[in-house]
Amino acid sequence: MKYRSTAGKSPEVSLDEAVVKGLAPDKGLYMPLSFPKLTDDFIMRLPEMSLSEMAYEVAYALFGEDIDPEALKRIVEETLNFPIPLVKVDDNKYSLELFHGPTLAFKDVGARFMARLLAYFNRENQDRIVNVLVATSGDTGSAVANGFLGVDGVRVFVLYPKGKVSKIQEAQFTTLGQNITAIEVDGTFDDCQTLVKQAFLDSELKDAMMLTSANSINVARFLPQMFYYFYAYAQAVKAGVDASEIVFCVPSGNFGNITAGLIAKQMGLPVKRFIAANNANDIFYNYLLTGKYTPKKSVQTIANAMDVGDPSNFARVIDLYGNSYDNIRKDISGTTYSDNEISETLLNTFKKKGYLLDPHGAVAFRALSEMLEPEETGIFLETAHPAKFKETVEHIIGEEITIPERLMAFLKNEKKSNPLSADFGEFKNFLLKNR
Ligand SMILES: *Cc1c(COP(=O)(O)O)cnc(C)c1O
């Protein structure tokens, strides 16, 4: 399978090239040239298949030409070595719990797959070293660092804003060592992201070292997120719900997660429609209302992994629907909630249903509660474990919550990070010295 750029001004590339480049040279996002259609027989068999069996068939349809089948099978199995249960929260409403992986967030799936894919391609290119740069406000850095830990031929640089990341999150990428380097930037998350973007544009750096990104602009990070939509569907059908009335609701920031779902639908998964649930960062919501896309500066919310003012995968959403505003509106509806509304939903769901949401899941659960038709079944993506947002969640429910053992384990190890200013020259020298 070849990959083309959504901006249409770069040559088509192989999967390997799309992964090591991240962004296309024309600043577009890479998309598979076509979406292979899965058979009706495959869809019928889903309820009898295991997560890794169905994920392998989906992966084979997309990546089968580019990776040896045995290796692909191993990559899929190693990626998905934790459960992704569908849990009933209320009538017609289910939570797809994506937080049972090593860093307790859905980003584990994409990060683990991408790391193993890069390791596979590196085996064919023994002398190359790929440098992954990642700016994080918490979740991305931990998932990427843990996913790539110990992978041959890959070095990871995690940039995070000093004093603005919770202790637990910081421990997840500053205590690992080996091929993971943490950079503590004296600045904001936006400063970290600017440093990474500048690095990708710097020709001297690009000549000196291979640089790529591991956020959802990377095809190897976002496409594997398709797997769990199939699995959620299979579990819902097994539980007896009407297979033609399934609605997915996705708490969205950069829109990588929902885009994977939209592609699953194009490949044949019977999804009735999607809801993109947003916090106060309402850019997509406004697009649906007006047909105009107007990026804004992000505003800070309690669902902070969704504080995005210019969603990077918007270009892919537009591209998937051939630029048709009407077709986008037919498949996707949107909503936006304030911090007060998020807190209220989190508290009420805990008190009345006995289910503890994290702030991101709460945005999506509220959207289902307000927007689902009686005949529909809603599945929302619970993207992180509530304990990752301990202070916020405890403040809302007025109770202490327990931190899972595997999260606590990170706090036992010694923190190692490299303090830098937000100055690009300093960052560039650091990269050149540490390559
Ligand atoms: C990253 C993240 C999101 C947003 O996902 P996108 O793919 O950027 O839309 C939502 N919830 C949590 C917990 C996240 O870490």
Short mmCIF file of C-alpha atoms and ligand atoms in Angstrom, two decimals:
data_model
loop_
_atom_site.label_atom_id
_atom_site.label_comp_id
_atom_site.label_asym_id
_atom_site.label_seq_id
_atom_site.Cartn_x
_atom_site.Cartn_y
_atom_site.Cartn_z
CA MET A 1 0.00 0.00 0.00
CA LYS A 2 1.24 3.45 -0.87
CA TYR A 3 0.53 6.56 1.16
CA ARG A 4 -0.44 9.93 -0.27
CA SER A 5 -0.48 13.37 1.32
CA THR A 6 -3.79 15.11 2.07
CA ALA A 7 -2.22 18.30 0.68
CA GLY A 8 -1.65 16.51 -2.64
CA LYS A 9 1.72 18.06 -3.41
CA SER A 10 4.13 15.34 -2.27
CA PRO A 11 5.00 12.06 -3.99
CA GLU A 12 3.37 8.84 -2.81
CA VAL A 13 5.53 6.92 -0.35
CA SER A 14 5.85 3.44 1.14
CA LEU A 15 4.57 2.60 4.63
CA ASP A 16 8.13 2.71 6.01
CA GLU A 17 8.69 6.18 4.57
CA ALA A 18 5.35 7.48 5.84
CA VAL A 19 6.24 6.26 9.33
CA VAL A 20 9.77 7.69 9.47
CA LYS A 21 8.68 11.00 7.92
CA GLY A 22 5.58 11.54 10.07
CA LEU A 23 4.36 14.60 8.20
CA ALA A 24 4.55 14.79 4.38
CA PRO A 25 6.99 17.37 2.93
CA ASP A 26 4.05 19.51 1.74
CA LYS A 27 2.87 19.55 5.40
CA GLY A 28 -0.11 17.36 4.54
CA LEU A 29 -0.96 14.19 6.47
CA TYR A 30 -0.36 10.77 5.02
CA MET A 31 -3.37 8.62 4.11
CA PRO A 32 -3.48 5.09 2.69
CA LEU A 33 -4.09 5.32 -1.07
CA SER A 34 -7.23 3.20 -0.67
CA PHE A 35 -9.26 1.54 2.06
CA PRO A 36 -9.61 -2.18 1.45
CA LYS A 37 -13.18 -3.33 2.04
CA LEU A 38 -13.54 -6.14 4.58
CA THR A 39 -15.97 -8.90 3.63
CA ASP A 40 -19.48 -9.37 5.04
CA ASP A 41 -18.31 -12.79 6.17
CA PHE A 42 -15.59 -11.17 8.28
CA ILE A 43 -18.12 -8.79 9.88
CA MET A 44 -20.45 -11.74 10.61
CA ARG A 45 -17.65 -13.68 12.28
CA LEU A 46 -16.52 -10.79 14.51
CA PRO A 47 -18.46 -11.86 17.64
CA GLU A 48 -16.64 -15.21 17.63
CA MET A 49 -13.15 -13.78 17.18
CA SER A 50 -10.59 -12.70 19.77
CA LEU A 51 -9.27 -9.14 19.81
CA SER A 52 -5.93 -10.08 18.28
CA GLU A 53 -7.51 -12.36 15.64
CA MET A 54 -9.76 -9.60 14.30
CA ALA A 55 -7.04 -6.96 14.67
CA TYR A 56 -4.71 -9.12 12.59
CA GLU A 57 -7.24 -9.39 9.76
CA VAL A 58 -7.79 -5.63 9.76
CA ALA A 59 -4.05 -5.01 9.93
CA TYR A 60 -3.44 -7.51 7.12
CA ALA A 61 -5.92 -5.71 4.87
CA LEU A 62 -4.00 -2.46 5.31
CA PHE A 63 -0.39 -3.51 5.89
CA GLY A 64 -0.30 -7.03 4.44
CA GLU A 65 1.71 -6.01 1.36
CA ASP A 66 4.36 -4.26 3.43
CA ILE A 67 5.07 -6.62 6.32
CA ASP A 68 5.72 -10.32 6.47
CA PRO A 69 2.48 -11.96 7.75
CA GLU A 70 4.15 -13.80 10.64
CA ALA A 71 5.86 -10.59 11.79
CA LEU A 72 2.61 -8.64 11.47
CA LYS A 73 0.83 -11.24 13.58
CA ARG A 74 3.47 -10.91 16.28
CA ILE A 75 3.31 -7.10 16.19
CA VAL A 76 -0.48 -7.18 16.61
CA GLU A 77 -0.36 -9.74 19.43
CA GLU A 78 2.36 -7.90 21.34
CA THR A 79 0.55 -4.58 20.91
CA LEU A 80 -2.74 -5.87 22.27
CA ASN A 81 -1.54 -7.82 25.29
CA PHE A 82 -4.13 -6.25 27.63
CA PRO A 83 -7.94 -6.44 27.79
CA ILE A 84 -10.26 -3.81 26.24
CA PRO A 85 -13.61 -4.64 27.84
CA LEU A 86 -16.98 -3.14 26.91
CA VAL A 87 -18.78 -2.30 30.16
CA LYS A 88 -22.45 -1.40 30.50
CA VAL A 89 -22.88 1.88 32.38
CA ASP A 90 -26.56 2.65 31.76
CA ASP A 91 -29.44 1.58 29.49
CA ASN A 92 -28.13 1.54 25.90
CA LYS A 93 -24.80 3.05 27.00
CA TYR A 94 -21.50 1.23 27.12
CA SER A 95 -17.97 2.24 28.06
CA LEU A 96 -15.11 0.88 25.95
CA GLU A 97 -12.39 0.78 28.59
CA LEU A 98 -9.17 1.63 26.80
CA PHE A 99 -7.16 2.16 29.99
CA HIS A 100 -5.93 -1.33 30.81
CA GLY A 101 -2.57 -0.94 29.06
CA PRO A 102 0.82 -0.11 30.61
CA THR A 103 0.25 3.66 30.93
CA LEU A 104 -3.53 3.47 31.44
CA ALA A 105 -4.58 5.42 28.35
CA PHE A 106 -5.76 4.51 24.84
CA LYS A 107 -2.56 5.93 23.36
CA ASP A 108 -0.81 2.72 24.47
CA VAL A 109 -2.37 0.90 21.50
CA GLY A 110 -1.03 3.22 18.79
CA ALA A 111 2.31 3.79 20.50
CA ARG A 112 2.99 0.08 21.01
CA PHE A 113 2.09 -0.75 17.43
CA MET A 114 4.18 2.07 15.98
CA ALA A 115 7.23 1.09 18.08
CA ARG A 116 7.09 -2.52 16.90
CA LEU A 117 6.55 -1.52 13.29
CA LEU A 118 9.58 0.78 13.40
CA ALA A 119 11.65 -1.98 15.00
CA TYR A 120 10.59 -4.30 12.13
CA PHE A 121 11.65 -1.82 9.45
CA ASN A 122 14.86 -1.03 11.33
CA ARG A 123 15.86 -4.69 11.14
CA GLU A 124 15.95 -4.25 7.36
CA ASN A 125 17.98 -1.04 7.74
CA GLN A 126 20.53 -2.12 10.36
CA ASP A 127 22.57 1.07 10.54
CA ARG A 128 19.83 3.64 10.79
CA ILE A 129 18.70 5.42 13.93
CA VAL A 130 15.26 7.02 14.00
CA ASN A 131 14.77 9.86 16.45
CA VAL A 132 11.23 10.29 17.72
CA LEU A 133 10.43 13.77 19.05
CA VAL A 134 7.34 14.11 21.18
CA ALA A 135 5.91 17.12 22.97
CA THR A 136 3.54 16.17 25.75
CA SER A 137 1.18 17.55 28.33
CA GLY A 138 1.14 14.09 29.92
CA ASP A 139 -0.53 11.15 28.19
CA THR A 140 1.30 11.06 24.86
CA GLY A 141 4.76 11.19 26.43
CA SER A 142 4.08 8.32 28.79
CA ALA A 143 2.51 6.06 26.16
CA VAL A 144 5.22 6.75 23.58
CA ALA A 145 8.13 6.42 26.03
CA ASN A 146 6.83 3.11 27.38
CA GLY A 147 5.90 1.82 23.93
CA PHE A 148 9.36 2.53 22.51
CA LEU A 149 11.44 1.55 25.55
CA GLY A 150 14.30 -0.72 24.49
CA VAL A 151 13.41 -0.74 20.77
CA ASP A 152 16.57 -1.10 18.66
CA GLY A 153 17.42 1.77 16.34
CA VAL A 154 14.98 4.22 17.92
CA ARG A 155 15.68 7.10 20.27
CA VAL A 156 12.87 9.03 21.92
CA PHE A 157 13.05 12.63 23.12
CA VAL A 158 10.11 13.62 25.31
CA LEU A 159 9.64 17.38 25.79
CA TYR A 160 7.39 18.45 28.63
CA PRO A 161 6.63 21.74 30.40
CA LYS A 162 8.38 22.05 33.75
CA GLY A 163 5.99 22.00 36.70
CA LYS A 164 2.90 21.55 34.51
CA VAL A 165 2.69 17.76 34.37
CA SER A 166 1.40 15.67 37.28
CA LYS A 167 3.98 13.73 39.35
CA ILE A 168 2.62 10.39 38.19
CA GLN A 169 2.70 11.36 34.53
CA GLU A 170 6.21 12.81 34.82
CA ALA A 171 7.44 9.60 36.44
CA GLN A 172 6.14 7.59 33.49
CA PHE A 173 8.67 9.08 31.08
CA THR A 174 11.51 10.44 33.27
CA THR A 175 12.40 7.22 35.11
CA LEU A 176 12.88 4.83 32.19
CA GLY A 177 16.44 5.53 30.97
CA GLN A 178 17.80 3.41 28.07
CA ASN A 179 16.71 4.97 24.75
CA ILE A 180 14.31 7.46 26.37
CA THR A 181 15.51 11.02 27.05
CA ALA A 182 13.27 13.42 28.96
CA ILE A 183 13.63 17.15 28.36
CA GLU A 184 12.12 19.46 30.96
CA VAL A 185 11.37 22.73 29.19
CA ASP A 186 11.17 25.95 31.14
CA GLY A 187 7.95 27.02 29.42
CA THR A 188 4.47 25.89 28.44
CA PHE A 189 3.17 22.90 26.47
CA ASP A 190 2.81 25.21 23.46
CA ASP A 191 6.53 26.05 23.77
CA CYS A 192 7.35 22.33 23.70
CA GLN A 193 5.23 21.81 20.62
CA THR A 194 6.84 24.81 18.90
CA LEU A 195 10.33 23.41 19.58
CA VAL A 196 9.35 20.08 18.00
CA LYS A 197 7.78 21.76 14.97
CA GLN A 198 10.87 23.96 14.49
CA ALA A 199 13.09 20.88 14.64
CA PHE A 200 11.13 19.22 11.81
CA LEU A 201 11.62 22.33 9.66
CA ASP A 202 15.34 22.77 10.39
CA SER A 203 17.34 21.58 7.39
CA GLU A 204 20.62 21.23 9.29
CA LEU A 205 18.96 18.93 11.83
CA LYS A 206 17.17 16.98 9.11
CA ASP A 207 20.48 16.35 7.35
CA ALA A 208 22.16 15.28 10.58
CA MET A 209 19.54 12.89 11.92
CA MET A 210 16.29 11.12 11.01
CA LEU A 211 13.46 12.82 12.86
CA THR A 212 9.88 11.65 13.16
CA SER A 213 6.88 12.22 15.37
CA ALA A 214 4.80 9.75 17.34
CA ASN A 215 1.63 11.74 17.76
CA SER A 216 -1.51 10.96 15.81
CA ILE A 217 -0.28 12.60 12.61
CA ASN A 218 1.83 9.44 12.22
CA VAL A 219 -0.02 6.71 10.27
CA ALA A 220 1.46 3.98 12.47
CA ARG A 221 0.08 5.68 15.59
CA PHE A 222 -3.48 6.43 14.46
CA LEU A 223 -4.44 3.58 12.10
CA PRO A 224 -4.06 0.77 14.70
CA GLN A 225 -6.63 2.61 16.81
CA MET A 226 -9.12 1.13 14.35
CA PHE A 227 -8.73 -2.31 15.93
CA TYR A 228 -10.76 -1.57 19.04
CA TYR A 229 -13.76 -0.22 17.13
CA PHE A 230 -14.18 -3.68 15.62
CA TYR A 231 -13.77 -5.26 19.02
CA ALA A 232 -16.31 -2.91 20.64
CA TYR A 233 -18.81 -3.70 17.89
CA ALA A 234 -18.23 -7.44 18.34
CA GLN A 235 -18.75 -7.25 22.10
CA ALA A 236 -21.93 -5.17 21.69
CA VAL A 237 -23.41 -7.62 19.18
CA LYS A 238 -22.53 -10.48 21.50
CA ALA A 239 -24.40 -8.68 24.29
CA GLY A 240 -27.48 -8.71 22.07
CA VAL A 241 -27.73 -5.11 20.84
CA ASP A 242 -29.11 -4.23 17.39
CA ALA A 243 -26.03 -4.26 15.15
CA SER A 244 -27.49 -1.61 12.84
CA GLU A 245 -28.03 0.97 15.60
CA ILE A 246 -24.53 1.35 17.03
CA VAL A 247 -23.25 4.88 17.64
CA PHE A 248 -19.68 5.67 18.70
CA CYS A 249 -18.96 8.71 20.83
CA VAL A 250 -15.33 9.83 21.00
CA PRO A 251 -13.87 12.43 23.36
CA SER A 252 -11.74 14.34 20.87
CA GLY A 253 -8.70 16.60 20.88
CA ASN A 254 -6.54 16.16 17.79
CA PHE A 255 -9.21 13.88 16.27
CA GLY A 256 -6.85 10.95 15.66
CA ASN A 257 -8.97 8.52 17.63
CA ILE A 258 -12.24 9.37 15.90
CA THR A 259 -10.58 9.38 12.47
CA ALA A 260 -9.54 5.77 13.04
CA GLY A 261 -13.21 4.97 13.69
CA LEU A 262 -14.32 6.78 10.54
CA ILE A 263 -11.86 4.67 8.55
CA ALA A 264 -13.10 1.48 10.23
CA LYS A 265 -16.55 2.41 8.92
CA GLN A 266 -15.21 2.99 5.40
CA MET A 267 -13.62 -0.45 5.54
CA GLY A 268 -16.97 -2.03 6.33
CA LEU A 269 -17.68 -1.82 10.06
CA PRO A 270 -21.42 -1.18 10.46
CA VAL A 271 -21.45 2.05 12.49
CA LYS A 272 -24.64 4.09 12.30
CA ARG A 273 -23.00 7.41 13.17
CA PHE A 274 -20.37 9.14 15.29
CA ILE A 275 -20.43 11.85 17.91
CA ALA A 276 -17.31 13.98 18.41
CA ALA A 277 -17.46 15.18 22.02
CA ASN A 278 -15.44 18.27 22.86
CA ASN A 279 -14.64 20.25 25.99
CA ALA A 280 -14.63 24.07 25.76
CA ASN A 281 -12.31 23.79 22.76
CA ASP A 282 -15.19 23.90 20.30
CA ILE A 283 -13.51 24.33 16.91
CA PHE A 284 -15.03 21.22 15.34
CA TYR A 285 -18.42 21.92 16.89
CA ASN A 286 -18.38 25.35 15.28
CA TYR A 287 -17.32 23.85 11.98
CA LEU A 288 -20.40 21.58 12.07
CA LEU A 289 -22.61 24.58 12.81
CA THR A 290 -21.19 26.94 10.23
CA GLY A 291 -19.20 24.99 7.65
CA LYS A 292 -16.21 27.18 8.48
CA TYR A 293 -13.05 25.91 10.12
CA THR A 294 -11.57 28.56 12.38
CA PRO A 295 -8.63 27.43 14.56
CA LYS A 296 -8.27 29.19 17.89
CA LYS A 297 -5.80 29.33 20.74
CA SER A 298 -6.56 26.39 23.04
CA VAL A 299 -8.22 27.00 26.39
CA GLN A 300 -7.29 25.05 29.51
CA THR A 301 -9.90 22.60 30.84
CA ILE A 302 -10.10 19.70 33.31
CA ALA A 303 -10.08 17.31 30.33
CA ASN A 304 -6.69 18.67 29.33
CA ALA A 305 -5.63 16.00 26.81
CA MET A 306 -8.36 17.50 24.61
CA ASP A 307 -7.21 21.11 24.93
CA VAL A 308 -6.50 21.55 21.24
CA GLY A 309 -7.25 24.69 19.25
CA ASP A 310 -6.33 23.39 15.79
CA PRO A 311 -6.97 19.62 15.61
CA SER A 312 -4.23 18.12 13.45
CA ASN A 313 -6.41 15.34 12.00
CA PHE A 314 -9.08 17.73 10.75
CA ALA A 315 -7.32 17.52 7.37
CA ARG A 316 -7.91 13.75 7.37
CA VAL A 317 -11.60 14.09 8.26
CA ILE A 318 -12.16 16.52 5.38
CA ASP A 319 -10.16 14.29 3.04
CA LEU A 320 -12.13 11.16 3.97
CA TYR A 321 -15.40 12.84 3.03
CA GLY A 322 -14.07 14.34 -0.19
CA ASN A 323 -14.36 17.84 1.26
CA SER A 324 -18.12 17.53 1.54
CA TYR A 325 -19.52 19.41 4.53
CA ASP A 326 -22.91 17.71 4.00
CA ASN A 327 -21.45 14.21 4.07
CA ILE A 328 -19.43 15.00 7.18
CA ARG A 329 -22.56 16.26 8.93
CA LYS A 330 -24.46 13.11 7.96
CA ASP A 331 -21.91 10.89 9.71
CA ILE A 332 -20.65 13.02 12.60
CA SER A 333 -22.37 15.28 15.07
CA GLY A 334 -20.60 17.39 17.64
CA THR A 335 -21.02 18.84 21.07
CA THR A 336 -19.11 21.01 23.53
CA TYR A 337 -19.17 21.04 27.34
CA SER A 338 -17.85 23.37 30.02
CA ASP A 339 -15.78 22.22 32.98
CA ASN A 340 -18.89 22.55 35.17
CA GLU A 341 -20.86 20.24 32.92
CA ILE A 342 -17.99 17.73 32.84
CA SER A 343 -17.75 17.75 36.67
CA GLU A 344 -21.50 17.38 37.06
CA THR A 345 -21.58 14.34 34.77
CA LEU A 346 -18.59 12.74 36.47
CA LEU A 347 -20.17 13.20 39.92
CA ASN A 348 -23.68 12.07 38.92
CA THR A 349 -22.48 9.00 37.07
CA PHE A 350 -20.40 7.99 40.09
CA LYS A 351 -23.23 8.59 42.59
CA LYS A 352 -26.15 7.20 40.55
CA LYS A 353 -24.55 4.50 38.39
CA GLY A 354 -21.54 3.59 40.51
CA TYR A 355 -19.21 4.13 37.54
CA LEU A 356 -16.17 6.37 37.90
CA LEU A 357 -15.41 8.24 34.68
CA ASP A 358 -12.26 10.20 33.98
CA PRO A 359 -12.85 13.80 32.84
CA HIS A 360 -12.40 12.89 29.13
CA GLY A 361 -14.79 9.96 29.29
CA ALA A 362 -17.24 12.20 31.14
CA VAL A 363 -17.41 14.55 28.14
CA ALA A 364 -18.35 11.61 25.92
CA PHE A 365 -20.78 10.03 28.35
CA ARG A 366 -22.64 13.31 28.70
CA ALA A 367 -22.89 13.58 24.92
CA LEU A 368 -24.47 10.10 24.74
CA SER A 369 -26.90 10.94 27.54
CA GLU A 370 -28.12 13.98 25.62
CA MET A 371 -27.91 12.91 22.00
CA LEU A 372 -28.78 9.22 21.72
CA GLU A 373 -32.10 8.20 20.10
CA PRO A 374 -34.13 5.53 22.00
CA GLU A 375 -33.50 2.83 19.39
CA GLU A 376 -29.73 3.43 19.34
CA THR A 377 -26.94 1.91 21.42
CA GLY A 378 -24.10 4.24 22.34
CA ILE A 379 -20.51 3.19 22.91
CA PHE A 380 -18.20 5.84 24.31
CA LEU A 381 -14.43 5.54 24.35
CA GLU A 382 -13.18 5.76 27.94
CA THR A 383 -9.73 7.00 26.97
CA ALA A 384 -7.91 7.05 30.32
CA HIS A 385 -8.11 5.67 33.86
CA PRO A 386 -9.55 8.19 36.35
CA ALA A 387 -6.49 7.77 38.60
CA LYS A 388 -4.38 9.53 35.93
CA PHE A 389 -6.29 12.68 36.88
CA LYS A 390 -6.32 11.94 40.60
CA GLU A 391 -6.47 15.48 41.99
CA THR A 392 -9.24 16.61 39.60
CA VAL A 393 -11.36 13.50 40.10
CA GLU A 394 -10.97 13.48 43.91
CA HIS A 395 -11.90 17.14 44.04
CA ILE A 396 -15.10 16.45 42.06
CA ILE A 397 -16.31 13.37 43.93
CA GLY A 398 -15.01 14.41 47.36
CA GLU A 399 -13.45 11.02 47.96
CA GLU A 400 -9.99 9.54 47.69
CA ILE A 401 -9.40 7.11 44.87
CA THR A 402 -6.88 4.31 44.78
CA ILE A 403 -4.04 4.36 42.29
CA PRO A 404 -3.52 1.07 40.42
CA GLU A 405 -0.35 -0.77 41.39
CA ARG A 406 1.23 -0.51 37.94
CA LEU A 407 0.86 3.27 38.03
CA MET A 408 2.38 3.48 41.53
CA ALA A 409 5.34 1.41 40.38
CA PHE A 410 6.63 4.29 38.25
CA LEU A 411 6.96 6.51 41.32
CA LYS A 412 9.53 4.18 42.90
CA ASN A 413 12.21 4.85 40.29
CA GLU A 414 14.64 7.76 40.09
CA LYS A 415 13.73 10.77 37.91
CA LYS A 416 16.25 11.74 35.25
CA SER A 417 15.55 14.74 33.04
CA ASN A 418 17.45 17.40 31.14
CA PRO A 419 16.42 20.96 31.95
CA LEU A 420 16.40 23.27 28.91
CA SER A 421 15.05 26.74 28.17
CA ALA A 422 12.40 27.23 25.47
CA ASP A 423 15.12 28.53 23.12
CA PHE A 424 15.36 26.59 19.85
CA GLY A 425 19.15 27.01 19.51
CA GLU A 426 19.69 25.33 22.85
CA PHE A 427 17.34 22.46 21.94
CA LYS A 428 19.03 21.98 18.57
CA ASN A 429 22.49 21.78 20.15
CA PHE A 430 21.17 19.27 22.66
CA LEU A 431 19.83 17.05 19.87
CA LEU A 432 23.04 17.28 17.84
CA LYS A 433 25.11 16.37 20.91
CA ASN A 434 22.91 13.48 21.92
CA ARG A 435 22.28 11.85 18.57
C1 LIG B 1 -5.08 12.13 23.65
C2 LIG B 1 -6.32 11.97 24.45
C3 LIG B 1 -7.60 12.29 23.93
C4 LIG B 1 -7.79 12.90 22.57
O1 LIG B 1 -7.54 12.01 21.52
P1 LIG B 1 -7.35 12.54 20.01
O2 LIG B 1 -6.96 11.37 19.22
O3 LIG B 1 -6.26 13.59 20.08
O4 LIG B 1 -8.65 13.15 19.60
C5 LIG B 1 -8.71 12.04 24.73
N1 LIG B 1 -8.58 11.54 25.98
C6 LIG B 1 -7.39 11.25 26.52
C7 LIG B 1 -7.33 10.72 27.91
C8 LIG B 1 -6.22 11.45 25.78
O5 LIG B 1 -5.03 11.16 26.33
#
